Tab-separated table of C-alpha atoms in Angstrom:
chain	number	residue	atom	x	y	z
A	1389	UNK	CA	0.146	0.365	-0.229
A	1390	UNK	CA	1.475	3.270	-0.987
A	1391	UNK	CA	-1.385	6.148	-0.348
A	1392	UNK	CA	-4.127	4.949	-2.419
A	1393	UNK	CA	-2.175	2.753	-4.650
A	1394	UNK	CA	-1.697	-0.918	-4.827
A	1395	UNK	CA	0.979	-2.582	-6.573
A	1396	UNK	CA	0.963	-6.534	-7.319
A	1397	UNK	CA	4.020	-8.166	-8.159
A	1398	UNK	CA	4.575	-11.713	-9.901
A	1399	UNK	CA	7.580	-12.748	-8.200
A	1400	UNK	CA	8.539	-11.951	-4.127
A	1401	UNK	CA	10.084	-8.791	-3.630
A	1402	UNK	CA	13.042	-8.508	-1.052
A	1403	UNK	CA	13.834	-4.879	-0.913
A	1404	UNK	CA	12.178	-2.138	1.441
A	1405	UNK	CA	12.385	0.067	-1.469
A	1406	UNK	CA	9.314	2.222	-2.209
A	1407	UNK	CA	6.900	0.797	-4.771
A	1408	UNK	CA	6.746	1.549	-8.363
A	1409	UNK	CA	10.725	1.525	-8.491
A	1410	UNK	CA	11.368	-2.039	-7.931
A	1411	UNK	CA	11.301	-3.456	-10.963
A	1412	UNK	CA	13.683	-0.938	-12.471
A	1413	UNK	CA	16.589	-3.319	-13.958
A	1414	UNK	CA	18.535	-0.233	-14.640
A	1415	UNK	CA	19.143	1.075	-11.251
A	1416	UNK	CA	20.352	-0.890	-8.365
A	1417	UNK	CA	17.730	-1.929	-5.592
A	1418	UNK	CA	16.756	1.316	-3.718
A	1419	UNK	CA	17.070	1.671	-0.147
A	1420	UNK	CA	14.301	3.368	1.625
A	1421	UNK	CA	15.921	6.513	3.014
A	1422	UNK	CA	16.610	6.347	6.541
A	1423	UNK	CA	15.259	2.809	6.768
A	1424	UNK	CA	18.231	1.254	8.313
A	1425	UNK	CA	18.442	3.493	11.366
A	1426	UNK	CA	19.154	1.271	14.193
A	1427	UNK	CA	16.644	2.906	16.594
A	1428	UNK	CA	15.002	5.943	16.730
A	1429	UNK	CA	17.688	8.166	18.232
A	1430	UNK	CA	20.403	6.579	16.372
A	1431	UNK	CA	22.477	8.531	13.411
A	1432	UNK	CA	22.627	7.442	9.774
A	1433	UNK	CA	25.512	7.937	7.538
A	1434	UNK	CA	24.124	8.796	4.236
A	1435	UNK	CA	26.117	8.391	1.135
A	1436	UNK	CA	25.453	10.137	-2.330
A	1437	UNK	CA	28.113	9.877	-5.313
A	1438	UNK	CA	28.937	8.180	-8.405
A	1439	UNK	CA	30.025	4.589	-9.179
A	1440	UNK	CA	33.050	4.935	-7.059
A	1441	UNK	CA	30.899	4.974	-4.085
A	1442	UNK	CA	28.548	2.420	-5.351
A	1443	UNK	CA	29.081	0.313	-8.666
A	1444	UNK	CA	26.345	-0.926	-10.591
A	1445	UNK	CA	23.857	-3.068	-8.324
A	1446	UNK	CA	26.310	-2.884	-5.177
A	1447	UNK	CA	27.319	-6.215	-5.787
A	1448	UNK	CA	30.612	-6.502	-7.253
A	1449	UNK	CA	29.527	-7.126	-10.842
A	1450	UNK	CA	32.602	-7.359	-13.079
A	1451	UNK	CA	34.952	-7.366	-10.122
A	1452	UNK	CA	34.065	-3.605	-9.807
A	1453	UNK	CA	33.235	-2.215	-6.210
A	1454	UNK	CA	32.522	1.209	-5.077
A	1455	UNK	CA	33.928	1.913	-1.428
A	1456	UNK	CA	30.732	2.868	0.169
A	1457	UNK	CA	29.585	-0.943	-0.281
A	1458	UNK	CA	31.842	-1.600	2.729
A	1459	UNK	CA	31.752	1.566	4.514
A	1460	UNK	CA	29.564	-0.140	7.209
A	1461	UNK	CA	32.523	-2.296	8.415
A	1462	UNK	CA	34.432	0.581	9.943
A	1463	UNK	CA	31.601	1.472	12.369
A	1464	UNK	CA	29.727	0.060	15.414
A	1465	UNK	CA	26.888	-0.860	13.512
A	1466	UNK	CA	24.867	-1.523	16.694
A	1467	UNK	CA	24.838	2.603	17.259
A	1468	UNK	CA	24.852	3.887	13.624
A	1469	UNK	CA	24.024	2.528	10.223
A	1470	UNK	CA	25.256	3.480	6.618
A	1471	UNK	CA	23.118	4.049	3.714
A	1472	UNK	CA	24.533	3.937	0.202
A	1473	UNK	CA	22.248	5.992	-2.117
A	1474	UNK	CA	25.012	6.364	-4.644
A	1475	UNK	CA	24.469	5.691	-8.309
A	1476	UNK	CA	26.912	5.170	-10.906
A	1477	UNK	CA	27.015	7.632	-14.055
A	1478	UNK	CA	25.966	10.405	-12.036
A	1479	UNK	CA	27.222	13.887	-11.730
A	1480	UNK	CA	26.669	16.384	-8.906
A	1481	UNK	CA	24.118	18.005	-11.491
A	1482	UNK	CA	22.122	14.560	-12.688
A	1483	UNK	CA	22.006	13.264	-8.753
A	1484	UNK	CA	19.964	16.396	-8.490
A	1485	UNK	CA	17.912	17.220	-11.733
A	1486	UNK	CA	16.961	13.242	-11.851
A	1487	UNK	CA	15.365	13.249	-8.493
A	1488	UNK	CA	17.826	11.325	-6.901
A	1489	UNK	CA	18.325	13.620	-4.173
A	1490	UNK	CA	14.708	14.297	-3.240
A	1491	UNK	CA	14.508	10.545	-2.710
A	1492	UNK	CA	17.327	10.792	-0.104
A	1493	UNK	CA	16.462	14.176	1.571
A	1494	UNK	CA	13.005	12.808	3.253
A	1495	UNK	CA	14.888	9.954	5.403
A	1496	UNK	CA	17.596	12.565	6.746
A	1497	UNK	CA	17.404	14.175	10.190
A	1498	UNK	CA	18.768	16.237	12.891
A	1499	UNK	CA	22.420	14.360	13.737
A	1500	UNK	CA	22.760	12.505	10.618
A	1501	UNK	CA	25.766	12.717	8.373
A	1502	UNK	CA	25.836	13.157	4.316
A	1503	UNK	CA	28.841	12.330	2.709
A	1504	UNK	CA	28.940	13.896	-0.427
A	1505	UNK	CA	31.482	12.917	-3.603
A	1506	UNK	CA	30.782	13.716	-7.070
A	1507	UNK	CA	33.421	14.763	-9.815
A	1508	UNK	CA	34.085	11.755	-11.833
A	1509	UNK	CA	31.167	12.621	-14.338
A	1510	UNK	CA	30.876	16.075	-14.110
A	1511	UNK	CA	32.743	16.829	-17.425
A	1512	UNK	CA	31.535	16.362	-20.756
A	1513	UNK	CA	28.810	17.702	-23.120
A	1514	UNK	CA	26.111	19.840	-21.266
A	1515	UNK	CA	23.226	18.949	-23.483
A	1516	UNK	CA	24.253	15.870	-25.975
A	1517	UNK	CA	24.440	12.430	-25.311
A	1518	UNK	CA	24.625	11.615	-21.551
A	1519	UNK	CA	24.447	15.441	-21.006
A	1520	UNK	CA	25.618	15.162	-17.296
A	1521	UNK	CA	28.004	17.945	-17.178
A	1522	UNK	CA	28.171	20.818	-14.691
A	1523	UNK	CA	30.032	24.177	-15.413
A	1524	UNK	CA	33.506	24.492	-13.991
A	1525	UNK	CA	34.223	26.243	-10.873
A	1526	UNK	CA	32.250	27.210	-7.862
A	1527	UNK	CA	30.472	30.459	-8.821
A	1528	UNK	CA	27.052	31.457	-9.244
A	1529	UNK	CA	27.060	31.522	-13.039
A	1530	UNK	CA	24.697	29.321	-15.225
A	1531	UNK	CA	23.969	28.430	-18.868
A	1532	UNK	CA	20.478	27.672	-20.285
A	1533	UNK	CA	21.139	25.013	-22.860
A	1534	UNK	CA	18.664	22.925	-25.139
A	1535	UNK	CA	18.426	19.203	-24.256
A	1536	UNK	CA	18.982	16.892	-27.254
A	1537	UNK	CA	16.922	14.265	-25.723
A	1538	UNK	CA	13.653	16.544	-25.589
A	1539	UNK	CA	14.239	19.655	-26.940
A	1540	UNK	CA	13.514	21.644	-23.894
A	1541	UNK	CA	15.526	24.106	-22.253
A	1542	UNK	CA	17.505	23.276	-18.595
A	1543	UNK	CA	19.760	25.987	-16.761
A	1544	UNK	CA	23.039	24.263	-15.821
A	1545	UNK	CA	25.066	25.442	-13.106
A	1546	UNK	CA	28.402	25.081	-11.674
A	1547	UNK	CA	30.028	21.925	-9.635
A	1548	UNK	CA	29.765	24.136	-6.838
A	1549	UNK	CA	26.515	25.068	-6.954
A	1550	UNK	CA	25.269	21.679	-6.741
A	1551	UNK	CA	27.205	20.570	-4.028
A	1552	UNK	CA	25.965	23.893	-2.141
A	1553	UNK	CA	22.344	22.450	-2.725
A	1554	UNK	CA	23.028	19.524	-1.086
A	1555	UNK	CA	25.177	20.970	1.825
A	1556	UNK	CA	22.494	23.591	2.599
A	1557	UNK	CA	19.265	21.380	2.419
A	1558	UNK	CA	21.365	18.816	4.627
A	1559	UNK	CA	22.103	21.294	6.960
A	1560	UNK	CA	18.647	22.884	6.995
A	1561	UNK	CA	17.141	19.422	8.667
A	1562	UNK	CA	19.999	19.377	11.272
A	1563	UNK	CA	22.300	16.952	9.558
A	1564	UNK	CA	26.137	17.182	9.144
A	1565	UNK	CA	27.560	17.366	5.664
A	1566	UNK	CA	30.914	16.041	4.975
A	1567	UNK	CA	32.142	16.889	1.848
A	1568	UNK	CA	34.884	14.552	-0.367
A	1569	UNK	CA	36.899	15.006	-3.450
A	1570	UNK	CA	36.778	12.197	-6.015
A	1571	UNK	CA	38.602	9.057	-5.778
A	1572	UNK	CA	41.829	9.176	-7.876
A	1573	UNK	CA	41.780	7.289	-11.399
A	1574	UNK	CA	44.330	4.782	-12.571
A	1575	UNK	CA	46.263	7.608	-14.297
A	1576	UNK	CA	49.877	7.692	-13.989
A	1577	UNK	CA	52.655	10.279	-14.765
A	1578	UNK	CA	56.393	9.257	-14.239
A	1579	UNK	CA	55.519	6.430	-11.578
A	1580	UNK	CA	53.129	8.741	-9.603
A	1581	UNK	CA	49.137	8.545	-10.006
A	1582	UNK	CA	47.886	11.912	-10.915
A	1583	UNK	CA	45.730	14.081	-8.974
A	1584	UNK	CA	42.777	16.545	-9.206
A	1585	UNK	CA	44.661	19.277	-7.591
A	1586	UNK	CA	43.326	21.903	-9.876
A	1587	UNK	CA	39.883	20.767	-10.661
A	1588	UNK	CA	37.176	18.805	-8.306
A	1589	UNK	CA	39.347	18.334	-5.763
A	1590	UNK	CA	40.049	22.289	-5.329
A	1591	UNK	CA	36.277	23.155	-5.885
A	1592	UNK	CA	35.017	20.516	-3.443
A	1593	UNK	CA	37.525	21.858	-0.790
A	1594	UNK	CA	36.492	25.617	-1.772
A	1595	UNK	CA	32.800	24.791	-1.223
A	1596	UNK	CA	33.204	23.060	2.015
A	1597	UNK	CA	35.291	26.118	3.326
A	1598	UNK	CA	32.541	28.398	2.090
A	1599	UNK	CA	30.009	26.295	3.784
A	1600	UNK	CA	31.595	25.829	7.060
A	1601	UNK	CA	31.727	21.987	6.662
A	1602	UNK	CA	34.413	19.272	6.852
A	1603	UNK	CA	36.463	18.535	3.748
A	1604	UNK	CA	38.187	14.706	3.121
A	1605	UNK	CA	40.802	15.035	0.406
A	1606	UNK	CA	40.362	11.402	-0.650
A	1607	UNK	CA	41.835	12.273	-3.831
A	1608	UNK	CA	45.059	12.771	-2.479
A	1609	UNK	CA	44.942	10.225	0.467
A	1610	UNK	CA	44.396	7.339	-1.687
A	1611	UNK	CA	47.071	8.509	-4.361
A	1612	UNK	CA	49.605	8.725	-1.732
A	1613	UNK	CA	48.530	4.988	-0.710
A	1614	UNK	CA	49.405	3.840	-4.409
A	1615	UNK	CA	52.256	6.101	-4.839
A	1616	UNK	CA	53.640	4.398	-1.682
A	1617	UNK	CA	53.205	0.574	-3.599
A	1618	UNK	CA	54.516	1.471	-6.624
A	1619	UNK	CA	52.465	1.790	-10.177
A	1620	UNK	CA	52.768	-1.607	-10.741
A	1621	UNK	CA	50.933	-2.920	-7.732
A	1622	UNK	CA	48.924	0.557	-7.437
A	1623	UNK	CA	47.265	-0.579	-10.804
A	1624	UNK	CA	46.061	-3.899	-9.575
A	1625	UNK	CA	43.518	-1.829	-7.439
A	1626	UNK	CA	41.563	-1.059	-10.584
A	1627	UNK	CA	39.407	-2.741	-13.011
A	1628	UNK	CA	39.657	0.022	-15.471
A	1629	UNK	CA	41.013	3.996	-15.550
A	1630	UNK	CA	38.484	4.599	-12.829
A	1631	UNK	CA	36.815	1.728	-11.188
A	1632	UNK	CA	38.176	0.028	-8.185
A	1633	UNK	CA	38.495	-4.121	-7.128
A	1634	UNK	CA	37.710	-4.960	-3.577
A	1635	UNK	CA	41.093	-4.024	-2.359
A	1636	UNK	CA	40.936	-0.541	-4.071
A	1637	UNK	CA	37.382	-0.040	-2.753
A	1638	UNK	CA	38.964	-0.915	0.646
A	1639	UNK	CA	41.721	1.425	0.484
A	1640	UNK	CA	39.495	4.182	-0.435
A	1641	UNK	CA	36.909	3.500	2.615
A	1642	UNK	CA	40.208	3.396	4.906
A	1643	UNK	CA	41.315	6.796	3.380
A	1644	UNK	CA	37.968	8.277	4.278
A	1645	UNK	CA	38.329	6.903	7.882
A	1646	UNK	CA	41.760	8.363	8.150
A	1647	UNK	CA	40.398	11.711	6.863
A	1648	UNK	CA	37.730	11.675	9.730
A	1649	UNK	CA	40.155	10.964	12.174
A	1650	UNK	CA	42.361	13.682	11.422
A	1651	UNK	CA	39.348	16.022	12.182
A	1652	UNK	CA	39.784	16.652	15.967
A	1653	UNK	CA	36.774	16.157	17.996
A	1654	UNK	CA	34.608	15.535	15.233
A	1655	UNK	CA	31.107	13.873	16.422
A	1656	UNK	CA	31.323	11.032	13.983
A	1657	UNK	CA	34.301	9.524	15.339
A	1658	UNK	CA	32.769	7.995	18.499
A	1659	UNK	CA	31.414	5.397	16.063
A	1660	UNK	CA	34.598	4.244	14.477
A	1661	UNK	CA	35.655	0.804	15.599
A	1662	UNK	CA	38.695	1.037	17.332
C-alpha cells in the first residue's frame, strides 16, 4: 500500500524500496531513505555520489566495487548505520535533476551525516549524449541549454552550486555534511598517480570552506597510498581507468576513515571501531 495505490508483483520482492521503483533493472535496489536507522535516536550516515561510491547494483559485478559498499565495516553498527544512495554515471548535476536527491532528503534527520562525493562525471557535454556535465568552478554563473533528448531548456549551474544544494538542504534539517574530493583514477605520470589538484578537488574543498563543513581529500590520501606501493601494484587496485577492485574500494574506505580521524573532535568519530 502506498497512499491510495496498490502494486502487485509476479515474484517475491526482498527490498524495502518504495513501490514502482523496484522492477527498474537499470538501477540498483533502492534503499528507502532512513530505513536502516538502528533505533529512533541512532544517526545514519548517508552516502551520495557516483559509481566509485556504489558500482552497478553494488554486488561486485565485473569485479568492480565502490568504497561505500564496505563503509559500514568501519563503524559500530549497533549504534549507527550506513546507507549508500550513490548511483553510477551520475554527476553533481544529474543526481539532483533526476530527483535522486529528493528520494534521499526526506529520510535525513537532525544529527545524521551526509557524505558528498562527485566529480568523475561532471565533465563532457552539457546537452548532448549523456548530458551530465556541470559548469566548472564554484561560482553562481549558469547557462541555459537546449537538451538533445527532449528539445527543452535546462539551466545548468556550476559544480559548486550543486554541492551547495546538498550541503544547505542537509544542514536545514540539522544534518552534518562532509564533502569529499573524488577518488583518484588509474592514471599515472612518471610513476606517480595523477591528482585532481586544480579541478574537482580544489572546487570541493573551496565549497566546503565557504559553507563551513568538513572536507576530506580522498583523492590525495588514496593517491599517496598508491604512490607508496608503486605503479605496478597500484594499477592492480583498478579494473579500468576509474573503477576499483574490492581491495581498491577498501583502501578508499580506509582513506575516508583516516580523513575523519584527522578532524579533531568530530562527532562521528565516536562511532568508528577501534
